[in-house]
Amino acid sequence: MLEKLRHHPAWPASLIAVFLIVYITYDRRWTYSPIIEWDVCNYYSYIKGVLFEGDPYLRVWNVDSNRMEIFTYKGEKSEKMTGGLAFLYLPGIIVSHIFASISNDFSPDGLSLPYRIGLQYNVLIYLWIGFFVLYKVVFRLVKNHLATFLSLLTVFFGTNLFYYAAVENAMSHAYTFSLFSLWLYLSMKWIDRPSQKLSVAMGLIAGLIIWVRPVNLVLLPAGLGFLFANQGPKKVSMVMRKLPMHSMVVVLMVIIVLIPQMYYWYTTEGRLLVYSYGEEKFFFNDPKIIDGLLSWRKGWLVYSPALVAVIPGFTWLWHRYPGASLVFSTVVLSFLYITFSWWCWWYGGGYSQRSLIDMLPLLAVPMAATWYLLFRFITPIRLGLIFVLLALISLNVFHIWQYKNYLIHFDSNTRKSYWLHFLKTQHVHGWWEALEAPDYEAAMKGHR
């Protein structure tokens, strides 16, 4: 009994949730940030416009001269972003609205302080669920509790998920991390025992994943990887026979989930499907994968270097589960290709490559495999490697502190600017001059 409690998936999920509660409460970001800013304004326009005002053209944005002030204005077309994240905001918005309605100090208008605070804490329940089910997914493949536990902590503290869960957590990435974790878990359970109930649940989650960020559709085939993880030929044959019928159920549920978005588009544009990004597009003939992973501007492995630990983990997976590893690797490479084919491969302002957070649940498996290999036989070399990995995790945390304190730039970093501020806690002379701002206009035309 005690052994089961000690290895319960709730432990890492609760540990991370408690840490976030303490951090968010101590940081009090709502005292120095409007919370509803930049991309969040696009998502929150659905809340303010559709939910509070009944006006699908209403938009929210920040006042340039005073970023703490939010104003509304009339748009001419549909909102640029899809509304899935606004739907996920609802628990926090409902609680905040009840508080604002019974309080004499705040206006129940959707923009006052309680709503901004509510957005900061809203992500916690999603992340708790995400890490809870991700523990089960990772343990199923690695079969080691300590490695699974350390993998989840590494994925949180050793990557930019930490920043987008604790600081700018009204952005989509912590939410999509949790939704994808749930998708992997439901896929694993469905392959264990296919059922209509699980197919419906998978369709709902897949619909939310697409509604929040349509490009994440490419992540969904990762669920098939569990079909090739120690499943016998009879099991594989049985699942493949049932797959077409259950896939139809999943697709039907996805369409049902997307009906509100299609209705919104029809109301604003007169069409059920709309490409709302204007001239912004992908350049599939010129994917910037190397830049996205290794550049000083926004390289994921530069600012979250602990992620290099997934490489030996993937090697272990290839030997243990070759079929599953092939599926996972294909999905990861496809996601990298599509992500970095976007005209703005650095994805505007932000810490590290925020768009890649969405696929982190898939990388938690090879990360756990690496921890398993390190602890399997303790040797001086492996102890040294453990120390290096812990140092890389710590470096990510320090990078986040630097980013919050304007020692790492949001889009203009260079090799020189990085090393001028490496492990520094104060600005160094010459840092501003070392920055190189990207040319957004040229990038949109393909000169990236």
XYZ file of C-alpha atoms in Angstrom:
448
model
C 0.000 0.000 0.000
C 2.734 2.475 1.009
C 4.764 1.456 -2.042
C 1.813 2.251 -4.335
C 1.326 5.638 -2.687
C 5.028 6.436 -3.011
C 4.920 5.767 -6.749
C 1.522 7.341 -7.393
C 1.336 9.631 -10.478
C -0.204 12.340 -8.304
C 3.146 12.987 -6.599
C 5.035 14.681 -9.445
C 1.861 16.389 -10.679
C 1.101 17.752 -7.211
C 4.720 18.739 -6.567
C 4.782 20.823 -9.736
C 1.328 22.295 -9.025
C 2.300 23.335 -5.489
C 5.512 24.871 -6.793
C 3.513 26.860 -9.347
C 0.990 28.054 -6.762
C 3.807 29.331 -4.561
C 5.668 30.902 -7.482
C 2.629 32.622 -9.021
C 1.472 33.903 -5.630
C 4.936 35.205 -4.752
C 5.621 36.695 -8.192
C 2.243 38.533 -8.363
C 2.704 39.144 -12.064
C -0.624 40.957 -12.248
C 0.996 43.868 -10.362
C 3.474 44.580 -13.164
C 1.851 43.004 -16.232
C -1.661 43.245 -17.717
C -1.614 39.425 -18.214
C -3.921 40.006 -21.190
C -1.280 41.154 -23.682
C 0.112 40.332 -27.117
C -1.132 36.910 -28.328
C -3.326 36.531 -25.252
C -5.329 39.539 -26.480
C -6.228 37.547 -29.603
C -7.510 34.636 -27.548
C -9.175 36.808 -24.935
C -11.107 38.763 -27.576
C -13.441 35.763 -27.734
C -14.086 36.064 -23.990
C -14.670 39.815 -23.976
C -16.332 40.081 -27.376
C -18.464 36.963 -27.698
C -19.082 36.016 -24.069
C -19.395 39.409 -22.353
C -20.565 41.732 -25.142
C -22.131 39.376 -27.689
C -20.077 41.071 -30.414
C -17.833 38.759 -32.501
C -16.007 41.781 -33.948
C -14.938 43.222 -30.595
C -11.192 43.065 -29.896
C -9.031 43.769 -26.862
C -5.519 45.240 -26.911
C -3.023 47.110 -24.738
C -2.463 50.855 -24.656
C 1.051 51.514 -25.987
C 1.756 54.329 -23.528
C 0.503 52.339 -20.532
C 0.721 48.574 -20.992
C -1.317 47.933 -17.827
C -4.366 49.500 -19.499
C -6.499 47.385 -21.820
C -8.895 48.866 -24.366
C -11.480 47.462 -26.778
C -12.053 48.283 -30.424
C -14.012 47.008 -33.414
C -12.348 44.632 -35.839
C -13.377 44.240 -39.468
C -12.830 40.506 -39.908
C -12.625 37.360 -37.814
C -10.092 37.059 -35.016
C -6.652 35.898 -36.157
C -6.323 33.072 -33.613
C -8.837 30.263 -33.185
C -10.920 30.246 -30.006
C -9.954 26.954 -28.371
C -7.805 28.585 -25.715
C -10.632 30.961 -24.809
C -12.761 27.879 -24.117
C -10.050 26.496 -21.823
C -9.939 29.842 -20.000
C -13.559 29.409 -18.890
C -13.046 27.788 -15.443
C -10.854 30.671 -14.293
C -13.107 33.261 -15.935
C -16.257 31.854 -14.310
C -14.706 31.857 -10.823
C -13.339 35.363 -11.397
C -16.712 36.607 -12.652
C -18.510 35.290 -9.577
C -15.984 37.058 -7.351
C -16.165 40.314 -9.327
C -19.983 40.212 -9.329
C -20.284 39.979 -5.541
C -17.473 42.444 -4.896
C -17.948 46.186 -4.662
C -14.336 46.848 -5.632
C -14.157 45.361 -9.135
C -16.198 45.644 -12.300
C -17.613 42.337 -13.638
C -16.612 43.344 -17.166
C -14.139 40.587 -18.013
C -11.122 42.896 -17.865
C -10.766 43.921 -14.223
C -8.113 42.554 -11.864
C -9.931 39.353 -10.737
C -10.062 38.100 -14.330
C -6.348 38.683 -14.834
C -5.518 36.876 -11.599
C -7.887 34.082 -12.581
C -5.996 33.592 -15.842
C -2.725 33.160 -13.942
C -4.078 30.314 -11.807
C -6.370 28.775 -14.431
C -3.590 26.736 -16.031
C -2.887 24.780 -12.829
C -5.683 22.224 -13.140
C -4.748 21.485 -16.754
C -1.077 21.041 -15.904
C -1.897 18.797 -12.954
C -3.960 16.528 -15.206
C -1.285 16.665 -17.901
C 1.553 15.569 -15.630
C -0.663 12.997 -13.894
C -1.447 11.134 -17.119
C 2.014 11.718 -18.601
C 3.536 9.828 -15.667
C 1.421 6.796 -16.636
C 2.409 7.080 -20.286
C 6.136 7.331 -19.606
C 6.136 4.583 -16.977
C 4.354 2.207 -19.356
C 7.327 2.344 -21.724
C 10.300 2.830 -19.387
C 8.955 0.787 -16.449
C 11.022 2.618 -13.851
C 9.417 4.946 -11.301
C 12.518 6.982 -10.463
C 13.382 7.561 -14.126
C 9.780 8.554 -14.857
C 9.676 10.954 -11.916
C 12.979 12.593 -12.883
C 11.908 12.809 -16.514
C 8.803 14.815 -15.622
C 10.802 17.151 -13.394
C 13.357 17.605 -16.182
C 10.657 18.348 -18.746
C 9.287 21.008 -16.402
C 12.350 22.640 -14.833
C 14.776 21.928 -17.672
C 12.790 23.469 -20.536
C 10.893 26.616 -21.423
C 7.701 24.934 -20.210
C 8.718 26.268 -16.786
C 8.483 29.849 -18.051
C 5.189 29.355 -19.891
C 3.630 27.561 -16.923
C 4.790 29.998 -14.235
C 5.031 33.392 -15.944
C 3.329 33.855 -19.319
C 0.925 31.028 -18.572
C -2.066 32.558 -20.345
C -0.311 31.658 -23.598
C -1.379 28.423 -25.264
C 1.690 26.258 -24.686
C 1.166 24.895 -21.162
C -2.412 24.061 -22.176
C -1.399 22.246 -25.349
C 1.287 20.367 -23.411
C -1.433 19.017 -21.129
C -3.867 18.241 -23.941
C -1.214 16.301 -25.865
C -0.278 14.380 -22.701
C -3.935 13.418 -22.339
C -4.098 12.410 -26.004
C -1.128 10.066 -25.576
C -2.689 8.554 -22.463
C -6.075 7.971 -24.120
C -4.360 6.493 -27.182
C -2.454 4.089 -24.941
C -5.656 3.040 -23.124
C -7.581 2.656 -26.382
C -4.920 0.358 -27.848
C -5.054 -1.678 -24.630
C -8.822 -2.074 -24.939
C -10.634 -0.304 -27.803
C -14.029 1.116 -26.831
C -16.531 3.665 -28.097
C -16.250 5.605 -24.847
C -12.507 6.045 -25.272
C -12.982 6.945 -28.942
C -15.387 9.720 -27.950
C -12.930 11.002 -25.338
C -10.090 10.906 -27.867
C -12.198 12.838 -30.354
C -12.972 15.528 -27.791
C -9.301 15.951 -26.857
C -8.170 15.875 -30.498
C -10.778 18.522 -31.272
C -9.480 20.739 -28.478
C -5.865 20.261 -29.611
C -6.797 21.386 -33.130
C -9.098 24.179 -31.897
C -6.354 25.665 -29.731
C -3.595 25.398 -32.351
C -4.551 23.798 -35.694
C -0.955 22.978 -36.692
C -0.776 20.540 -33.766
C -2.845 18.151 -35.851
C 0.510 16.722 -36.936
C 1.153 15.489 -33.370
C -1.876 13.197 -33.239
C -0.376 10.186 -35.106
C 2.036 9.773 -32.171
C -0.740 7.856 -30.421
C -0.227 4.979 -32.868
C 3.229 4.416 -31.408
C 1.746 2.424 -28.536
C 0.419 -0.090 -31.052
C 4.015 -1.192 -31.665
C 5.162 -1.225 -28.038
C 5.380 -4.921 -27.153
C 2.007 -5.751 -28.710
C 1.715 -9.236 -30.197
C 0.663 -9.769 -33.841
C -2.852 -10.874 -32.812
C -3.304 -7.700 -30.774
C -2.047 -5.511 -33.620
C -4.367 -7.282 -36.077
C -7.378 -6.820 -33.773
C -6.658 -3.114 -33.249
C -6.161 -2.510 -36.981
C -9.552 -4.107 -37.722
C -11.275 -1.791 -35.255
C -9.283 1.310 -36.174
C -11.362 2.519 -39.191
C -14.698 2.443 -37.345
C -13.335 4.083 -34.205
C -11.451 6.655 -36.286
C -14.792 7.758 -37.719
C -16.051 8.333 -34.174
C -12.940 10.386 -33.384
C -13.364 12.490 -36.539
C -17.054 13.056 -35.769
C -16.244 14.287 -32.261
C -13.514 16.564 -33.641
C -16.057 18.148 -35.993
C -18.518 18.626 -33.118
C -15.836 20.346 -31.020
C -14.980 22.658 -33.929
C -18.592 23.689 -34.630
C -18.364 26.847 -32.424
C -15.296 28.012 -34.372
C -16.936 27.326 -37.721
C -20.072 29.145 -36.574
C -17.913 32.115 -35.503
C -16.215 32.190 -38.909
C -19.576 31.946 -40.683
C -20.903 34.833 -38.592
C -17.910 37.082 -39.267
C -16.801 35.996 -42.755
C -19.744 34.105 -44.264
C -17.664 30.911 -44.569
C -17.261 27.804 -42.418
C -13.490 27.623 -42.961
C -11.256 30.695 -42.904
C -7.505 31.230 -43.196
C -7.157 34.191 -40.855
C -3.402 34.824 -41.066
C -3.462 36.996 -44.182
C -0.074 37.069 -45.928
C 1.646 35.027 -43.196
C 2.554 31.592 -44.500
C 4.853 28.574 -44.435
C 7.983 28.245 -46.565
C 8.175 24.464 -46.836
C 11.118 24.664 -49.228
C 13.228 26.424 -46.580
C 12.686 24.983 -43.080
C 14.920 26.636 -40.485
C 15.361 23.549 -38.292
C 19.034 24.178 -37.478
C 18.317 27.816 -36.604
C 15.306 26.824 -34.522
C 17.328 24.355 -32.481
C 20.820 25.854 -32.351
C 20.758 29.565 -33.213
C 21.695 32.199 -30.652
C 18.517 34.088 -31.475
C 16.100 31.426 -30.245
C 17.750 27.998 -30.382
C 15.767 25.541 -28.262
C 18.858 23.549 -27.344
C 20.807 26.729 -26.571
C 18.360 28.070 -24.007
C 17.029 24.702 -22.784
C 20.217 22.602 -23.137
C 19.026 19.721 -20.928
C 16.981 18.578 -23.919
C 20.119 17.078 -25.472
C 19.531 14.228 -23.001
C 16.717 12.881 -25.186
C 19.268 11.743 -27.788
C 20.666 8.717 -25.864
C 17.114 8.035 -24.703
C 15.924 7.704 -28.296
C 18.774 5.250 -28.919
C 17.496 3.102 -26.054
C 13.948 3.326 -27.432
C 15.107 2.163 -30.869
C 16.506 -1.022 -29.314
C 13.552 -1.628 -26.982
C 10.575 -0.499 -29.084
C 11.723 -0.031 -32.710
C 8.195 0.346 -34.100
C 7.065 2.847 -31.480
C 10.343 4.730 -31.766
C 9.886 5.026 -35.538
C 6.421 6.529 -35.053
C 7.585 8.935 -32.334
C 10.663 10.018 -34.302
C 8.613 10.598 -37.450
C 6.137 12.773 -35.557
C 8.925 14.776 -33.892
C 10.741 15.373 -37.189
C 7.496 16.270 -38.966
C 6.598 18.732 -36.230
C 10.051 20.323 -36.385
C 9.793 20.609 -40.167
C 6.369 22.271 -40.110
C 7.135 24.490 -37.109
C 10.314 25.914 -38.585
C 8.861 26.321 -42.067
C 6.704 29.155 -40.706
C 7.805 32.560 -41.988
C 8.656 33.724 -38.459
C 10.600 30.658 -37.355
C 11.540 32.371 -34.034
C 7.834 33.053 -33.322
C 8.143 36.689 -32.314
C 8.938 37.675 -28.767
C 9.322 35.025 -26.111
C 11.701 32.782 -24.218
C 13.327 30.088 -26.345
C 11.230 28.186 -28.910
C 7.814 28.299 -27.275
C 6.089 26.514 -30.171
C 8.036 23.306 -29.406
C 6.613 23.019 -25.881
C 3.574 21.389 -27.463
C 5.525 18.219 -28.321
C 7.361 17.912 -24.984
C 5.148 15.035 -23.731
C 6.584 12.894 -26.520
C 10.148 13.773 -25.500
C 9.441 12.840 -21.875
C 9.756 9.164 -22.874
C 13.360 9.292 -24.196
C 14.212 11.672 -21.347
C 13.099 8.991 -18.877
C 15.090 6.392 -20.808
C 18.209 8.524 -20.393
C 17.666 8.800 -16.633
C 17.141 5.035 -16.514
C 20.446 4.449 -18.307
C 22.269 6.830 -15.960
C 20.985 5.138 -12.807
C 21.065 1.554 -14.029
C 24.749 1.074 -13.224
C 26.364 3.785 -11.127
C 29.918 4.501 -12.279
C 32.122 7.593 -11.883
C 31.449 8.542 -15.507
C 27.699 8.221 -15.074
C 27.817 10.231 -11.858
C 29.612 12.913 -13.843
C 26.937 12.809 -16.539
C 24.202 13.121 -13.901
C 25.964 16.199 -12.554
C 26.182 17.658 -16.080
C 22.474 17.052 -16.693
C 21.553 18.697 -13.386
C 23.792 21.639 -14.325
C 22.010 21.989 -17.677
C 18.626 21.963 -15.938
C 19.889 24.663 -13.572
C 21.155 26.691 -16.528
C 17.661 26.703 -18.029
C 16.237 28.000 -14.741
C 18.911 30.710 -14.669
C 18.193 31.596 -18.304
C 14.556 32.126 -17.342
C 15.601 34.409 -14.488
C 17.783 36.342 -16.935
C 14.943 36.603 -19.440
C 12.584 37.947 -16.784
C 15.216 40.520 -15.840
C 15.898 41.607 -19.443
C 19.333 39.986 -19.637
C 18.190 37.780 -22.523
C 16.352 39.522 -25.346
C 12.986 38.380 -26.644
C 13.993 38.135 -30.330
C 17.364 39.783 -31.058
C 20.001 37.621 -29.356
C 23.355 36.968 -31.000
C 26.361 34.869 -30.103
C 28.082 37.972 -28.724
C 25.088 39.135 -26.671
C 24.620 35.640 -25.218
C 28.217 35.293 -24.026
C 28.360 38.868 -22.732
C 25.554 37.981 -20.310
C 26.431 34.323 -19.744
C 25.920 33.627 -16.012
C 25.681 37.386 -15.418
C 23.143 38.967 -13.070
C 23.561 42.561 -14.279
C 23.774 44.271 -17.642
C 27.215 44.339 -19.252
C 28.433 47.261 -21.349
C 28.058 46.573 -25.054
C 25.160 44.112 -24.731
C 22.539 46.311 -26.388
C 24.915 47.051 -29.256
C 25.493 43.308 -29.734
C 21.810 42.605 -30.417
C 20.538 42.149 -33.979
C 16.815 42.703 -34.502
C 15.208 40.386 -37.067
C 13.673 41.899 -40.190
C 10.034 40.845 -39.880
C 8.988 42.391 -43.183
C 11.712 40.576 -45.110
C 11.011 37.312 -43.263
C 7.366 37.429 -44.314
C 8.570 37.515 -47.921
C 10.796 34.492 -47.364
C 14.099 36.225 -46.615
C 14.655 34.721 -43.188
